[in-house]
XYZ file of C-alpha atoms in Angstrom:
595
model
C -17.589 37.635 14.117
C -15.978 36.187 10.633
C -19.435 37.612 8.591
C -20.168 35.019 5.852
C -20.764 37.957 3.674
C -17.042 38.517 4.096
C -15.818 34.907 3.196
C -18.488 34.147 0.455
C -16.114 34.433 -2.238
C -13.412 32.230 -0.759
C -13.271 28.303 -0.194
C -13.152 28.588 3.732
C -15.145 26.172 5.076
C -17.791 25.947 7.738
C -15.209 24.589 9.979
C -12.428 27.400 9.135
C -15.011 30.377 10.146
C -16.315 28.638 12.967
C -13.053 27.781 14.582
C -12.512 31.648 13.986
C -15.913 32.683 15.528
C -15.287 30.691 18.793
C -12.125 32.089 18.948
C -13.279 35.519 19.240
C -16.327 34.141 21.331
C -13.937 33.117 24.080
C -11.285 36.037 23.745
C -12.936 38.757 21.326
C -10.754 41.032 19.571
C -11.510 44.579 17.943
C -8.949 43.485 13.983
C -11.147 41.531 11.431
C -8.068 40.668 10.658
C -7.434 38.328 13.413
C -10.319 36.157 12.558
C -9.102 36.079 8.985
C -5.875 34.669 10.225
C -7.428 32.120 12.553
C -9.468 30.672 9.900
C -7.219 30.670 7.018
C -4.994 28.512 9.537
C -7.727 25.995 9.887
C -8.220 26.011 6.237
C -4.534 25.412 5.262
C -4.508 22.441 7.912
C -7.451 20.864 5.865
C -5.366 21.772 3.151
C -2.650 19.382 4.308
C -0.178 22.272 5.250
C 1.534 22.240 8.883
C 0.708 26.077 9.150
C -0.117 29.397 7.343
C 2.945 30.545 5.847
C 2.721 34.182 6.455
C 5.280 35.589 4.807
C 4.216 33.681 1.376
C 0.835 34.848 2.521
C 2.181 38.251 1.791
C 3.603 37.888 -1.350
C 2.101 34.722 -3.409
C -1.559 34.181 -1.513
C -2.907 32.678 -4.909
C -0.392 30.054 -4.889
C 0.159 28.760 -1.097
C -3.788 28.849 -0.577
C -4.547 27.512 -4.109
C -7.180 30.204 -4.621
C -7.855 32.000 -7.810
C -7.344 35.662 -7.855
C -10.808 36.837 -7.610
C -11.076 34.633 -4.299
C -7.489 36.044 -3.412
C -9.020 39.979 -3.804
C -11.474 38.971 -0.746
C -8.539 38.720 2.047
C -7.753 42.257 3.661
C -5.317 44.190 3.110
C -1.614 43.856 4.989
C -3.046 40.670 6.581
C 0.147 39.699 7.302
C 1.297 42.377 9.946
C -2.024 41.987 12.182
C -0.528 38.439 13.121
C 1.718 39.927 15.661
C -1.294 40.951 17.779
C -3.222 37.979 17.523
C -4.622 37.341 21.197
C -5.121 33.479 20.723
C -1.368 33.025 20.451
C -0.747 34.261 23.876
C 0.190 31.905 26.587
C 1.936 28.463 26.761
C -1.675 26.338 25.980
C -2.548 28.969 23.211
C -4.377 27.786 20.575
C -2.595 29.201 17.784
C 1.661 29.394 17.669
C 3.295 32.327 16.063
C 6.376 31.220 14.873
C 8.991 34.028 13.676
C 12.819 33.008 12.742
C 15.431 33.584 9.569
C 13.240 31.443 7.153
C 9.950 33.713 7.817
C 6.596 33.520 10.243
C 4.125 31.082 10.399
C 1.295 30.223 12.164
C 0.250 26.991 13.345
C -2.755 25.424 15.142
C -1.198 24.009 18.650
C -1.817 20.355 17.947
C 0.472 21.049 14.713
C 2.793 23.221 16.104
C 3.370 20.428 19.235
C 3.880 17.764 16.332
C 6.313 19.264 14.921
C 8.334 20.286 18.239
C 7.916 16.901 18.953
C 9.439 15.828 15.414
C 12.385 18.233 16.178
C 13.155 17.653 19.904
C 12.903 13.400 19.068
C 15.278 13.709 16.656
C 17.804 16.159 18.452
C 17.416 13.255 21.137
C 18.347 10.990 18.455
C 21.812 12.667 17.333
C 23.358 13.473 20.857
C 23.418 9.948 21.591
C 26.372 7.919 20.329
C 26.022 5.377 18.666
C 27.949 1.670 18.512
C 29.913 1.529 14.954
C 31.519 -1.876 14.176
C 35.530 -1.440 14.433
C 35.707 -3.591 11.377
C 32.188 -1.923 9.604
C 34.355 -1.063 6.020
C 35.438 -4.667 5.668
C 31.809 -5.592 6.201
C 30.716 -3.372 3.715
C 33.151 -4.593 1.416
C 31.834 -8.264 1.991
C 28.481 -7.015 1.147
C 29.002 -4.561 -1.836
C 31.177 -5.613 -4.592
C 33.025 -2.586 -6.212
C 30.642 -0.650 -9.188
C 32.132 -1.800 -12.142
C 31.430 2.234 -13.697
C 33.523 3.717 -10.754
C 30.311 5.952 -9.545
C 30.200 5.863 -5.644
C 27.902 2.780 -4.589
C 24.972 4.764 -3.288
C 23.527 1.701 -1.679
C 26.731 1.276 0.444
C 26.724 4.600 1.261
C 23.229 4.531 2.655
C 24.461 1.230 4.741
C 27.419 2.880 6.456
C 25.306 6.068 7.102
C 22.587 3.898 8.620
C 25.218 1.832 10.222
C 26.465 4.968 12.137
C 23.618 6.838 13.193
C 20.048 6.327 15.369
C 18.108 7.649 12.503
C 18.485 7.201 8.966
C 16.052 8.706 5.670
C 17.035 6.598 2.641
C 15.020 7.807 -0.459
C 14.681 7.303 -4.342
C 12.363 5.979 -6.787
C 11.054 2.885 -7.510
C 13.873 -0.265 -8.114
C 16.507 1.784 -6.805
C 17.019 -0.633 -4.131
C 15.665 0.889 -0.824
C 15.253 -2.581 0.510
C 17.672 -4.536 -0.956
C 20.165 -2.450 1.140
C 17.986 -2.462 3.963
C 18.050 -5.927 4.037
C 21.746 -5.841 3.926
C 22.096 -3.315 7.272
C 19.862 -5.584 9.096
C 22.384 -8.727 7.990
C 25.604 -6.424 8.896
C 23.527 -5.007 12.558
C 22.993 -8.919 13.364
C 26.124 -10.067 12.284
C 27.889 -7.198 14.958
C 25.384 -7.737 18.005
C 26.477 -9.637 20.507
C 22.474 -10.247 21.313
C 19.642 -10.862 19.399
C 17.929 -7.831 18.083
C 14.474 -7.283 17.848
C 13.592 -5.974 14.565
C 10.238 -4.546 13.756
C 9.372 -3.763 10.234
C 6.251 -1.672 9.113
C 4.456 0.500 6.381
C 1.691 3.063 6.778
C -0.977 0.800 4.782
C -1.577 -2.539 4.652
C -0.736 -2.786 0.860
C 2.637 -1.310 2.062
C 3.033 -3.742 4.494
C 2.388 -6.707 2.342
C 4.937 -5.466 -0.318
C 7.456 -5.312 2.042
C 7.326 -8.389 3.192
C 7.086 -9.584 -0.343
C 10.488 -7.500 -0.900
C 12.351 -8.451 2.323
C 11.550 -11.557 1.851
C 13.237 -11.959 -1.743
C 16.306 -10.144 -0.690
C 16.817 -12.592 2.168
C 17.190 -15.457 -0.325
C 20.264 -13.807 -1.191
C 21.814 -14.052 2.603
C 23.199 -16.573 4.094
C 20.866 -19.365 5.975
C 22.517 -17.896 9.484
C 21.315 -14.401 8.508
C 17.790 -15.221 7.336
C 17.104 -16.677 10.614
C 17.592 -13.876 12.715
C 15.761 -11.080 10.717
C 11.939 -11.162 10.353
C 10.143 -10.541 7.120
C 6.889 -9.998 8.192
C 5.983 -6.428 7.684
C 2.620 -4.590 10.019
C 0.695 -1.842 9.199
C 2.123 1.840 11.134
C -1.095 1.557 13.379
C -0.810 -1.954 14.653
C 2.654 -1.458 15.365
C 2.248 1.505 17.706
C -1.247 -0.155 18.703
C -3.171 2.891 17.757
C -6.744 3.056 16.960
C -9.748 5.726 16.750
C -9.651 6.334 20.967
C -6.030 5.491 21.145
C -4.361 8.580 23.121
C -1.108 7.579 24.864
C 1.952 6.066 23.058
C 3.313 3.041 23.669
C 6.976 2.519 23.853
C 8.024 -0.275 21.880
C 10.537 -2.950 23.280
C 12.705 -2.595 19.636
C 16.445 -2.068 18.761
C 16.008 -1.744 15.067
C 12.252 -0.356 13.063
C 11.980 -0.080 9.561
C 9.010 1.782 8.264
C 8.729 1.546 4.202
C 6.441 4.083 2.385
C 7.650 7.144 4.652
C 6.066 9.773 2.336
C 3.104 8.852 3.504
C 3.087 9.619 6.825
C 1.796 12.163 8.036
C 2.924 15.268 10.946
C 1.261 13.598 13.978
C 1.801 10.432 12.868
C 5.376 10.607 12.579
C 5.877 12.585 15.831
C 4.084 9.440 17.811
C 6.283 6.911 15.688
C 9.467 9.011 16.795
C 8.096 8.770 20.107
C 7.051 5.319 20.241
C 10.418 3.916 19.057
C 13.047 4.482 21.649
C 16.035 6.639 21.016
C 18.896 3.919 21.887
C 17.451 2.212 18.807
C 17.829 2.220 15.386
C 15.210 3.928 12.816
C 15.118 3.701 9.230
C 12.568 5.297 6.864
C 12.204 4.359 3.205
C 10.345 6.230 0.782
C 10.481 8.640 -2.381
C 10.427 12.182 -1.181
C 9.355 12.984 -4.685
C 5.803 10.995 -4.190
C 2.722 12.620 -2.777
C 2.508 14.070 0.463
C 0.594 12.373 2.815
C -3.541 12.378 2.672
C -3.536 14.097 6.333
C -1.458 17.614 7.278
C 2.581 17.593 6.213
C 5.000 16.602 4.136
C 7.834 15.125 6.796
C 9.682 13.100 4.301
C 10.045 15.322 1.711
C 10.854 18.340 4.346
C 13.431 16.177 6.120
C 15.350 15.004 3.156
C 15.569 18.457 1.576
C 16.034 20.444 4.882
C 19.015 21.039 7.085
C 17.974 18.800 10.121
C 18.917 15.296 9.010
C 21.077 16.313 6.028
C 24.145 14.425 7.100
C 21.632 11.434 7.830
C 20.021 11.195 4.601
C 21.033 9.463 1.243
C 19.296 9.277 -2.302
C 19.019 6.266 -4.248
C 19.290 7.384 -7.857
C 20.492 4.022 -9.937
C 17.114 2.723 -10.876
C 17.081 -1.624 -11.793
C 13.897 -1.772 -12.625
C 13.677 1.237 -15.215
C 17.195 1.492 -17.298
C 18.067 4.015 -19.687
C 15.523 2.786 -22.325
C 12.862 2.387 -20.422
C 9.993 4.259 -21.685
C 8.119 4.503 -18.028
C 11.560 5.722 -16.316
C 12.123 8.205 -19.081
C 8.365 9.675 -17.884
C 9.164 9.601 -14.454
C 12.653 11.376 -14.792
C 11.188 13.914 -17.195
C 7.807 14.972 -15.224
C 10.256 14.489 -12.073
C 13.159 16.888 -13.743
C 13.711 20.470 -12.205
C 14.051 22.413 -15.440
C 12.343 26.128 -15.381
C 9.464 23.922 -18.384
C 9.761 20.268 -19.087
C 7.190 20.254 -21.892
C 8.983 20.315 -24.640
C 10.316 16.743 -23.346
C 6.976 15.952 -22.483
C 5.548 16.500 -25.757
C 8.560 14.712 -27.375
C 7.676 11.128 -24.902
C 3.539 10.920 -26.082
C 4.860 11.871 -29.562
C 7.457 8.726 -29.409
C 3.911 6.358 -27.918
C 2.280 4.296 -29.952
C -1.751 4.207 -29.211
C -2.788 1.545 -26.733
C -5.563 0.333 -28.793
C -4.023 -0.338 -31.801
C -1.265 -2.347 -30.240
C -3.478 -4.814 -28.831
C -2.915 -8.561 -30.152
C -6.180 -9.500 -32.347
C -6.180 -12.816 -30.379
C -6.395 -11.976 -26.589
C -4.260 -14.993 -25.289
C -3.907 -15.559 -22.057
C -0.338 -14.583 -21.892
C -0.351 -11.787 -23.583
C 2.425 -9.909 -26.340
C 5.322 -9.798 -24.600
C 6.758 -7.346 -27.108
C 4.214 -4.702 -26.155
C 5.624 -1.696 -25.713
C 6.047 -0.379 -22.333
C 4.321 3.307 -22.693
C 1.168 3.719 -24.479
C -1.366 6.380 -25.035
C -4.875 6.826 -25.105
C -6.941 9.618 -26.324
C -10.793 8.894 -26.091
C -12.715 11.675 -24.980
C -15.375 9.167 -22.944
C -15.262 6.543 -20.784
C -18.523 5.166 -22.650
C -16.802 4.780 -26.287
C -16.931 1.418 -26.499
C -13.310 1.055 -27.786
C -12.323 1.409 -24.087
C -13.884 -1.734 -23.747
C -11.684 -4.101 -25.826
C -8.950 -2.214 -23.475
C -10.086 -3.173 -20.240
C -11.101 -7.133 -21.243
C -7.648 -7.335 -21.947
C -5.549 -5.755 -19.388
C -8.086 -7.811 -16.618
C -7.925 -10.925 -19.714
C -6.151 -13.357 -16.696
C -8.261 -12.308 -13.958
C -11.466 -12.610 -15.926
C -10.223 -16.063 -16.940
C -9.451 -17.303 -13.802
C -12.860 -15.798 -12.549
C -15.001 -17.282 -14.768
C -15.655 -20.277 -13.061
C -16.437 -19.175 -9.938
C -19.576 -16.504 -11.731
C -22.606 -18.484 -12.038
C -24.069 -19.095 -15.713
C -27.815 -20.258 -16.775
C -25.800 -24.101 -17.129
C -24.222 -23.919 -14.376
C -23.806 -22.639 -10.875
C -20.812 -21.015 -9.126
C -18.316 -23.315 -8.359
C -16.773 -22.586 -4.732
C -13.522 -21.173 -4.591
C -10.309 -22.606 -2.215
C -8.129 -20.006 -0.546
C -5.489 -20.712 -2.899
C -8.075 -20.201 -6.045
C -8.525 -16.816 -3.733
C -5.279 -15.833 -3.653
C -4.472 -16.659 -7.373
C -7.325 -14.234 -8.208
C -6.540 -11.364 -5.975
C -2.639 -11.516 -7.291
C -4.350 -11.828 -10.797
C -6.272 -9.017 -10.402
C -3.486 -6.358 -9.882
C -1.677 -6.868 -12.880
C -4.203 -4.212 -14.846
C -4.871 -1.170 -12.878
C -7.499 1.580 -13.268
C -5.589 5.226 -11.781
C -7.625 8.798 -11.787
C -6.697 11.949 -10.672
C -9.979 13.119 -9.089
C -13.199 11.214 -7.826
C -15.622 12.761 -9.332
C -16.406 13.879 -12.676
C -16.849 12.535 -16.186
C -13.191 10.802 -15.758
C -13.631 10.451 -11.624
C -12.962 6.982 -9.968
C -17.037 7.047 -9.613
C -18.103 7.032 -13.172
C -15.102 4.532 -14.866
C -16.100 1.941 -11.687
C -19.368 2.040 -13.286
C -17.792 1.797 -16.450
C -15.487 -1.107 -16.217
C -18.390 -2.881 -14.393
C -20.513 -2.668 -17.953
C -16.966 -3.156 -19.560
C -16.282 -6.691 -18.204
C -19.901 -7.669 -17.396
C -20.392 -7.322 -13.676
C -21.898 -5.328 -11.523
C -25.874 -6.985 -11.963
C -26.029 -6.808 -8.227
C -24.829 -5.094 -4.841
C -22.715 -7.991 -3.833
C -21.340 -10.251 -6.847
C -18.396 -12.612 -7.748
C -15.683 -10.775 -9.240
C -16.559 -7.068 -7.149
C -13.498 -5.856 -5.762
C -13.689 -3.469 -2.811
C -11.207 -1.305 -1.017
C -11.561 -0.691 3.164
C -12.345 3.040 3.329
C -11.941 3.483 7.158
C -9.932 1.576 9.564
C -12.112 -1.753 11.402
C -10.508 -2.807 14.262
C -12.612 -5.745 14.963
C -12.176 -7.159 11.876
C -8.272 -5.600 11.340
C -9.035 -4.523 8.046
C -7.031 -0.728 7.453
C -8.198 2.022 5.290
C -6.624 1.112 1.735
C -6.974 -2.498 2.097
C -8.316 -4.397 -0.966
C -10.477 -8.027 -0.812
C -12.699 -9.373 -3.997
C -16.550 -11.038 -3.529
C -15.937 -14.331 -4.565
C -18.015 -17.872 -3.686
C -16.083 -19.191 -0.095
C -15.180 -22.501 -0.311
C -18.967 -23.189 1.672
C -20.363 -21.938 -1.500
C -21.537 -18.291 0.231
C -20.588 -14.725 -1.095
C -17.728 -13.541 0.881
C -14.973 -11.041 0.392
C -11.211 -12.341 0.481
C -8.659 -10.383 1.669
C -4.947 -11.678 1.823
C -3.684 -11.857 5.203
C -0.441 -11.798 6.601
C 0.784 -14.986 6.673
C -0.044 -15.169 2.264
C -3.146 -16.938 2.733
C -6.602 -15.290 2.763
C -9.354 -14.331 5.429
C -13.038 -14.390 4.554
C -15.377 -12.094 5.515
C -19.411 -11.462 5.268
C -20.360 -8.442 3.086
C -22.999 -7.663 5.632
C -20.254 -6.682 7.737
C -18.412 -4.204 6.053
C -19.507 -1.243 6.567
C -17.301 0.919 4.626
C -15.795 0.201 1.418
C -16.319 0.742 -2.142
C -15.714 -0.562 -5.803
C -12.186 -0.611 -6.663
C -11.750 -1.617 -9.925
C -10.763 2.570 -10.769
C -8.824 4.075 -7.637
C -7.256 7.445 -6.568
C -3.525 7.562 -7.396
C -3.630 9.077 -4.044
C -5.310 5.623 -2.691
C -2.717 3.304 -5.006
C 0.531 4.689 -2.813
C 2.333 1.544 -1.409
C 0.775 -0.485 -4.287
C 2.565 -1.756 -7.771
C 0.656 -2.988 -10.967
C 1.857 -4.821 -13.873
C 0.228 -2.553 -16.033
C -1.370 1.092 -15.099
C -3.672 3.034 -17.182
C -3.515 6.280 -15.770
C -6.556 8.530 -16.590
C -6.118 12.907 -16.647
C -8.919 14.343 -16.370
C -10.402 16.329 -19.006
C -10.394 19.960 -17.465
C -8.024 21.568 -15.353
C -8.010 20.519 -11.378
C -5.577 21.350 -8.772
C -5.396 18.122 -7.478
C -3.271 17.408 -10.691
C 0.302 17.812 -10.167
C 3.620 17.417 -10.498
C 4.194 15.062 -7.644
C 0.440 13.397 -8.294
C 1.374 12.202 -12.214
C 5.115 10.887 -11.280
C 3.750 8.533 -8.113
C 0.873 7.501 -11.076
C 3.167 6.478 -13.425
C 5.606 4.932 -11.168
C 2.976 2.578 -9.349
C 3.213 0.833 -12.897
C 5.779 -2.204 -12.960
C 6.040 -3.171 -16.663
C 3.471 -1.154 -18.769
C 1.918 2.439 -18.615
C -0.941 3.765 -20.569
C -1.743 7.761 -20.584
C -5.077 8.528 -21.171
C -5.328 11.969 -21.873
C -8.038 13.677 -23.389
C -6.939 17.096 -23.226
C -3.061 17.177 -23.459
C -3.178 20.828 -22.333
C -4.219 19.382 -18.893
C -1.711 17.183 -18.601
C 1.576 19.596 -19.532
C -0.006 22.100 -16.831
C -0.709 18.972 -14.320
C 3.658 18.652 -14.655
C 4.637 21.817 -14.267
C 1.833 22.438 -10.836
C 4.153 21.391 -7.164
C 2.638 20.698 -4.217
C 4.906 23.017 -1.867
C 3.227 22.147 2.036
C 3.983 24.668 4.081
C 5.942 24.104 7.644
C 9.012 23.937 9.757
C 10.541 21.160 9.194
C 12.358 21.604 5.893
C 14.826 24.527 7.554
């Protein structure tokens, strides 16, 4: 058995040594080794890797299990080589794969190592079939795509006659590159060649996702003509309602679909991508969005990022890289092409951007108007070394100044009571509220999500109660009853009967009210997880690093921070050591998909 005396020292888990131990309980084996291998799987799954990359394993174990050296010193000696005589890998319902070709060996649980076969097999389906191209598709294009006046190739025309031509299409790049403007301009060129009307699905893993895309398709279809706009839908659903999964869900639904779009792609994860390949029929069209330079999905895998850099779709793929939101001046695109650039150190640069930042503080207007300075610059720093100095304050009251305003009359006061609030006052205040934006690396800790909630609470005066006008919350686990989808975000305001209820927007841009007393799981938002703020955009983003070295902090975690920010970006960074190290960490998942 996998001794605890043996794993003390490392960060395996109950789980990872008792997967190990029943293992060996049902099929024993004589090599410590083996059960070494069998839990180090499980742990890399938890992890969020497809499989234990063995032949890293054998030559950088520190880095792919993110252990330090001392832990790495526990592991046995040529751990690698006992892999080809694990027992547990024998047999077609094995439950571990060994996996041995040109790009190394890994080893993958089965339900990861199906997944992924699936992945593979779905999309092999995809590119044997032909596929209907419009005789006339480059006159089309032109019609759509006027000439770049620069002479650089239109990207976003590319990505339309690749889509145009093919059963599955990745389209990445980084925020206002245009993912969906040209999406919206394959859907008007697919229903302007079909002889039938298509059903079009369109969906996002979150429901934050899914309302921005319908926010964004519907824009771009303003653009189209009348005849156009008509025939393509702009309501967006969440990844789960759309393949009408839930917590006892086990069979996949085909869906009745000739064309899905699924926005946010990075942030799926390895089974759920294998049972949206398998829900959406190969005769039709699918198109994922996404930045393959974001975080990896919360769950096991990194399918975007593996498909767009790998060999298997590389013909099917295009990158966005002409940004419209963030020109050359912009001092948040600078950031995010600098942390993002793949230079051997980029802190030099770094150093060179929070040099070139004026403090956030000091920039404030002395009169907090309502609207604001609109000559505020659009990167700022901070460098308090607590969340209680009470200069952070003044900060918060004025990037939440509108929200607060609106709120105020719906808080009761020792005059007056809480005056009841419409759906529309609801909606104002829950579009008010994410222009200002509260991002941390970690949850815990002296600059954790945890302590500045508590902190912006005594910041902007709430927080005297459980349940009070003003608390935002965030959904922490999927409700099916009440549709509400890990990630979603409502605020406790006074219904428009006068009772505490939470407001969340629903689909059709109004609200739906709901009792606290039955929500079961969420928790204050006003500070969040950059992982939890993928598929969401603020006006402005303070983004907090933490004060001591993590290994959460990374490359990838830092850009999709600073990119969630629209307009303005503050860095608040205690310990600027923390942050150059936080750049120059990657997340590298392991698996099989990037080949």
């Amino acid at each position: 058995m996998l001794q605890s005396s043996w794993a003390q020292t490392t960060p395996l888990t109950g789980l990872d040594k008792s997967l190990a131990n029943l293992l060996h309980s049902k099929q024993p084996s004589d090599d410590p080794r083996h059960l070494w291998l069998a839990a180090l799987t499980s742990h890399q799954w938890g992890r969020g890797h497809a499989c234990l990359d063995l032949s890293t394993l054998q030559t950088q174990a520190s880095a792919l299990l993110g252990w330090s050296d001392e832990q790495t010193a526990a592991l046995p000696a040529d751990l690698h080589q006992a892999a080809s005589t694990l027992p547990w890998t024998q047999g077609d319902s094995s439950p571990l794969v060994l996996n041995q070709d040109k790009d190394g060996t890994r080893l993958y649980l089965r339900r990861a190592w199906t997944a992924e076969q699936n992945i593979r097999h779905n999309i092999a389906q995809r590119l044997a079939l032909p596929c209907d191209v419009p005789a006339d598709l480059q006159q089309r294009l032109d019609a759509l795509f006027t000439p770049a006046s620069d002479g650089e190739p239109d990207m976003q025309r590319l990505a339309c006659e690749v889509a145009a031509q093919n059963r599955i299409t990745l389209i990445t790049g980084g925020p206002g590159t245009g993912k969906t403007t040209t999406v919206v301009k394959l859907l008007s060129l697919l229903v302007g060649t079909s002889s039938s009307e298509l059903q079009i699905h369109l969906a996002a893993p979150t429901g934050k996702a899914a309302a921005r895309l319908t926010e964004s398709i519907s824009n771009a279809l303003t653009k189209m003509p009348a005849d156009v706009q008509a025939r393509i839908p702009t309501q967006a659903q969440t990844l789960h309602r759309l393949l009408q999964t839930n917590s006892k869900a086990t069979q996949v639904h085909q869906l009745a679909t000739d064309v899905v779009v699924v926005d946010e792609a990075s942030m799926i994860d390895l089974e759920m991508m294998a049972r949206l390949l398998q829900a959406v029929p190969p005769t039709a069209r699918l198109i994922l969005l996404g930045d393959k330079d974001q975080l990896a999905s919360v769950e096991a895998g990194a399918v975007m990022s593996q498909l767009c850099t790998g060999s298997l779709l590389k013909a099917q793929t295009v990158t966005l890289i002409h940004s419209h939101r963030f020109d050359a001046k912009s001092g948040i695109g600078q950031w995010a092409r600098t942390v993002n650039a793949d230079v051997a150190d980029n802190t030099p640069a770094l150093k060179a951007l929070w040099n070139a930042a004026p403090d956030w503080l000091a920039t404030l207007p002395l009169q907090q108007s309502i609207e604001g300075d609109a000559t505020e610059p659009d990167v700022t720093r901070l460098q308090l070394t607590s969340a209680s100095d009470p200069k952070l304050a003044v900060g918060l009251r004025y990037g939440w100044r509108n929200w607060l305003a609106l709120l105020d009359a719906h808080r009761p006061s020792k005059t007056a009571p809480a005056a009841p609030c419409s759906n529309a006052q609801a909606v104002a205040l829950l579009k008010a509220f994410t222009e200002f934006c509260v991002l941390c690396a970690v949850r815990e800790g002296p600059l954790g999500v945890v302590q500045l909630n508590a902190q912006v609470e005594h910041a902007l005066g709430l927080g005297q109660s459980a349940w009070y006008a003003g608390r935002p919350v965030m959904v922490t686990r999927n409700d099916y009853a009440l549709e509400l989808m890990n990630g979603d975000i409502g605020l406790c305001l006074p219904g428009p009967d006068g009772v505490l209820r939470v407001a969340f927007p629903a689909v059709d841009g109004g609200v739906r009210w709901v009792m606290p007393s039955r929500l079961d799981s969420v928790e204050t938002v006003f500070a969040m997880t950059v992982h939890k703020s993928q598929g969401s955009e603020f006006t402005h983003v303070l983004l907090v690093i933490p004060a001591l070295e993590s290994p959460v902090l990374t490359r990838e975690l830092v850009y999709t921070g600073l990119t969630r920010a629209r307009q303005r970006l503050t860095l608040w960074a205690p310990q600027l050591g923390v942050l150059w190290n936080g750049c120059a960490r990657r997340v590298l998942r392991s698996g099989g998909l990037g080949d």
